[in-house]
Amino acid sequence: MKIGAQLYNLRDFTQNETDFEETFSKLNKIGFDMVQVSGIGPLDYGFIKTMMDKYNISVSGTHIWYEKLKNDLAGVIKDHKTIGATIVGLGAMPVEMRESYEGYMEFIEFANAVGKELSKEGMVFAYHNHSFEFQKFGGKTGMDLIVENTDPDCVGFIPDVYWLQHGGVTPAEYLDKLGTRTKICHFKDMEYADGGPRFTELGNGNINFKPILKVLQKYNVEFAAIEEDTCYNYEPFEALNISLNYIKELSEHV
């Protein structure tokens, strides 16, 4: 399994070409050879491909805004072909669809339609969870509704272990439920500070990564991406370095 960096961590350092190249240079020096594109500025994907080649960093997939997927899917496909990425991710469903069973079913219809079109191009649509999807509607969580009612042949998932735990499920158990539908797994840890949970570097929190790694190995999941939405203890590049070193060492003993 390749372990990369989620560029949302570095959104403050990827808004223009100069900063983006400096970020890729730093990631290369840390030891990353793969990223997931998210939160970047309005950059041309041809430029991104140039940086990929220059710094020997591949792109596993992306997070694309809902409105972009809805209104310019052809452009999304073109951009992904430019950078050689086949996993088209959505970071979260629209707020107005989260409040009811009917909203979830509307989103599921959208996900299946987008997934079907992407599959024609050799791509897959992948949904990234937070914890709000674990609210129940008619006895089932929103996340279960999505899993059970989307086409497994063209809709996958980008499960986030922090948000799985935050939503009240055991990450490894839910990953086992998703099986081969996991396309990229987001690695972030959870610590308790200032009266509540917050993000921290891998190994510095209370998420048990050993069973997570075992499940991902079981299903031959190809990609994981380290993400720390907000860094409280270290600056973002150092936080990524700490997390990468931890998960690499742990992986050798699983």
XYZ file of C-alpha atoms in Angstrom:
254
model
C 0.000 0.000 0.000
C 1.350 3.391 -0.983
C 1.089 6.069 1.688
C 0.855 9.636 0.498
C 0.035 13.117 1.711
C -3.408 14.683 1.486
C -2.762 18.155 0.100
C -5.634 19.595 2.138
C -3.083 19.595 4.977
C -1.053 22.035 2.927
C -3.850 24.164 1.460
C -2.132 27.351 2.631
C 0.948 26.358 0.617
C -0.647 25.286 -2.688
C -2.579 28.340 -3.856
C -0.162 29.464 -6.582
C 2.496 27.879 -8.782
C 5.487 29.095 -6.762
C 4.150 27.776 -3.457
C 2.921 24.567 -5.066
C 6.362 23.738 -6.431
C 8.008 24.513 -3.090
C 5.486 22.207 -1.421
C 6.256 19.360 -3.826
C 9.966 19.892 -3.242
C 9.478 19.641 0.530
C 7.274 16.558 0.228
C 9.889 14.882 -1.930
C 12.571 15.575 0.682
C 10.364 14.213 3.481
C 9.942 11.003 1.519
C 6.506 11.219 -0.066
C 6.081 9.937 -3.603
C 2.301 10.185 -3.764
C -0.359 12.785 -2.931
C -4.095 13.244 -3.054
C -4.983 16.589 -4.617
C -7.362 18.687 -2.520
C -7.737 22.291 -1.422
C -5.345 23.697 -4.024
C -5.646 27.029 -5.792
C -6.876 27.536 -9.375
C -3.880 25.808 -10.939
C -3.682 24.312 -14.411
C -3.528 20.532 -14.294
C -0.816 20.575 -16.933
C 1.350 22.469 -14.446
C 0.529 19.902 -11.757
C 1.642 17.124 -14.120
C 4.916 18.970 -14.724
C 5.526 19.134 -10.967
C 4.643 15.458 -10.611
C 7.269 14.521 -13.164
C 9.884 16.893 -11.766
C 9.597 15.676 -8.161
C 8.641 12.048 -8.840
C 5.298 12.352 -7.067
C 2.208 10.581 -8.381
C -1.429 11.473 -7.693
C -3.677 8.733 -6.340
C -6.856 10.755 -6.579
C -8.560 14.015 -5.744
C -11.304 15.765 -3.859
C -13.526 17.730 -6.236
C -16.289 20.158 -5.275
C -19.858 18.870 -5.665
C -20.830 21.743 -7.978
C -17.862 20.985 -10.251
C -18.888 17.342 -10.489
C -22.480 18.341 -11.163
C -21.827 21.062 -13.731
C -18.539 20.170 -15.446
C -17.938 16.444 -15.281
C -16.277 16.500 -18.698
C -13.740 19.013 -17.378
C -13.149 16.873 -14.291
C -12.465 13.846 -16.484
C -10.075 15.836 -18.672
C -8.126 17.111 -15.645
C -7.821 13.627 -14.163
C -6.570 12.206 -17.424
C -3.923 14.943 -17.495
C -2.484 13.870 -14.144
C -3.160 10.160 -14.565
C -5.535 9.904 -11.614
C -8.464 7.489 -11.676
C -10.043 8.133 -8.254
C -12.403 11.113 -8.331
C -13.257 11.965 -4.753
C -15.928 14.085 -3.105
C -15.015 15.458 0.315
C -18.587 15.722 1.629
C -22.159 15.700 0.409
C -24.023 19.040 0.232
C -25.347 20.335 3.555
C -28.945 20.428 2.347
C -28.874 16.682 1.600
C -27.652 15.637 5.065
C -30.799 16.307 7.055
C -33.226 13.653 5.842
C -33.655 10.217 4.328
C -34.919 11.874 1.151
C -31.784 14.010 0.987
C -29.574 10.952 1.232
C -31.503 9.189 -1.508
C -31.111 12.258 -3.722
C -27.367 12.193 -3.121
C -27.211 8.453 -3.796
C -28.896 8.998 -7.166
C -26.274 11.652 -7.957
C -23.399 9.404 -6.848
C -24.577 6.507 -8.986
C -24.990 8.745 -12.030
C -21.535 10.314 -11.657
C -19.971 6.936 -10.952
C -21.534 5.440 -14.060
C -20.143 8.199 -16.287
C -16.688 8.005 -14.704
C -16.585 4.229 -15.092
C -16.856 4.683 -18.855
C -13.509 6.505 -18.643
C -11.820 3.927 -16.415
C -12.348 6.065 -13.317
C -14.236 5.615 -10.063
C -16.249 8.031 -7.946
C -15.252 7.819 -4.273
C -17.042 9.373 -1.309
C -15.185 10.669 1.758
C -17.008 10.461 5.069
C -17.103 12.701 8.094
C -19.100 11.796 11.202
C -22.435 13.398 10.294
C -23.172 10.406 8.029
C -23.633 8.274 11.152
C -26.879 9.981 12.105
C -29.694 7.466 11.749
C -32.680 7.756 9.422
C -35.325 5.069 9.813
C -33.007 2.789 11.738
C -30.032 3.052 9.393
C -27.153 5.484 9.395
C -26.709 7.807 6.459
C -23.402 6.099 5.729
C -25.070 2.693 5.572
C -27.664 4.106 3.187
C -24.888 5.285 0.877
C -22.991 1.995 1.075
C -26.052 -0.181 0.526
C -27.663 1.847 -2.268
C -24.717 2.810 -4.458
C -23.358 0.641 -7.251
C -20.207 -1.129 -5.993
C -18.889 -1.341 -9.540
C -18.598 2.428 -9.951
C -18.912 4.039 -6.502
C -16.151 3.564 -3.944
C -15.148 5.238 -0.708
C -12.395 7.297 0.873
C -12.982 6.329 4.509
C -11.441 8.597 7.121
C -10.465 6.701 10.271
C -10.688 9.805 12.494
C -14.228 10.570 11.394
C -15.238 6.909 11.630
C -14.196 6.883 15.281
C -15.768 10.311 15.825
C -19.012 8.932 14.377
C -19.136 6.164 16.955
C -17.934 3.135 14.998
C -14.729 1.127 15.254
C -12.585 2.113 12.251
C -11.197 -1.356 11.498
C -14.651 -2.939 11.695
C -16.179 -0.417 9.314
C -13.261 -0.756 6.907
C -13.917 -4.496 6.921
C -17.510 -3.739 5.979
C -16.395 -1.568 3.053
C -13.964 -4.228 1.874
C -12.610 -3.624 -1.617
C -14.732 -0.483 -2.008
C -12.074 1.486 -0.116
C -10.062 3.336 -2.767
C -7.991 5.635 -0.536
C -7.974 5.453 3.257
C -7.407 8.684 5.168
C -5.057 8.320 8.110
C -5.327 10.840 10.920
C -5.157 10.404 14.666
C -7.380 11.709 17.467
C -6.247 13.192 20.752
C -8.337 14.700 23.537
C -7.348 18.224 24.496
C -9.142 21.346 25.695
C -12.230 19.339 26.565
C -12.770 17.467 23.324
C -11.341 15.500 20.405
C -9.009 17.074 17.900
C -6.573 16.086 15.157
C -3.035 15.011 15.909
C -0.105 13.248 14.289
C -0.281 9.496 13.752
C 0.879 7.690 16.864
C 0.208 10.637 19.163
C -3.486 9.920 19.640
C -5.773 7.064 20.604
C -6.688 5.473 17.275
C -5.442 1.892 17.011
C -3.784 1.661 13.603
C -2.619 -1.966 13.740
C -6.051 -3.508 13.048
C -6.684 -0.783 10.480
C -3.548 -1.749 8.568
C -4.469 -5.429 8.788
C -7.899 -4.841 7.254
C -6.467 -2.700 4.465
C -3.935 -5.438 3.715
C -6.729 -8.030 3.731
C -8.508 -6.220 0.903
C -5.353 -5.132 -0.938
C -6.240 -1.453 -0.633
C -3.776 0.379 -2.836
C -3.610 3.861 -1.320
C -3.674 5.671 2.014
C -3.259 9.406 2.544
C -2.106 11.129 5.722
C -4.358 14.035 6.624
C -4.408 16.413 9.571
C -6.998 19.079 8.819
C -5.638 21.446 11.466
C -2.200 21.043 13.034
C -2.146 21.986 16.715
C 1.246 20.688 17.834
C 3.587 21.107 14.850
C 3.729 23.035 11.610
C 2.091 21.063 8.754
C 5.222 19.720 7.039
C 6.735 18.507 10.311
C 3.397 16.959 11.271
C 3.362 15.011 8.004
C 6.944 13.895 8.586
C 6.113 12.595 12.081
C 3.035 10.764 10.823
C 4.826 9.206 7.856
C 7.668 7.900 10.006
C 5.218 6.401 12.500
C 3.022 4.608 9.987
C 5.987 3.302 7.988
C 7.534 1.770 11.094
C 4.216 0.336 12.258
C 3.577 -1.177 8.821
C 6.760 -3.216 9.133
C 5.327 -5.010 12.172
C 1.832 -5.792 10.905
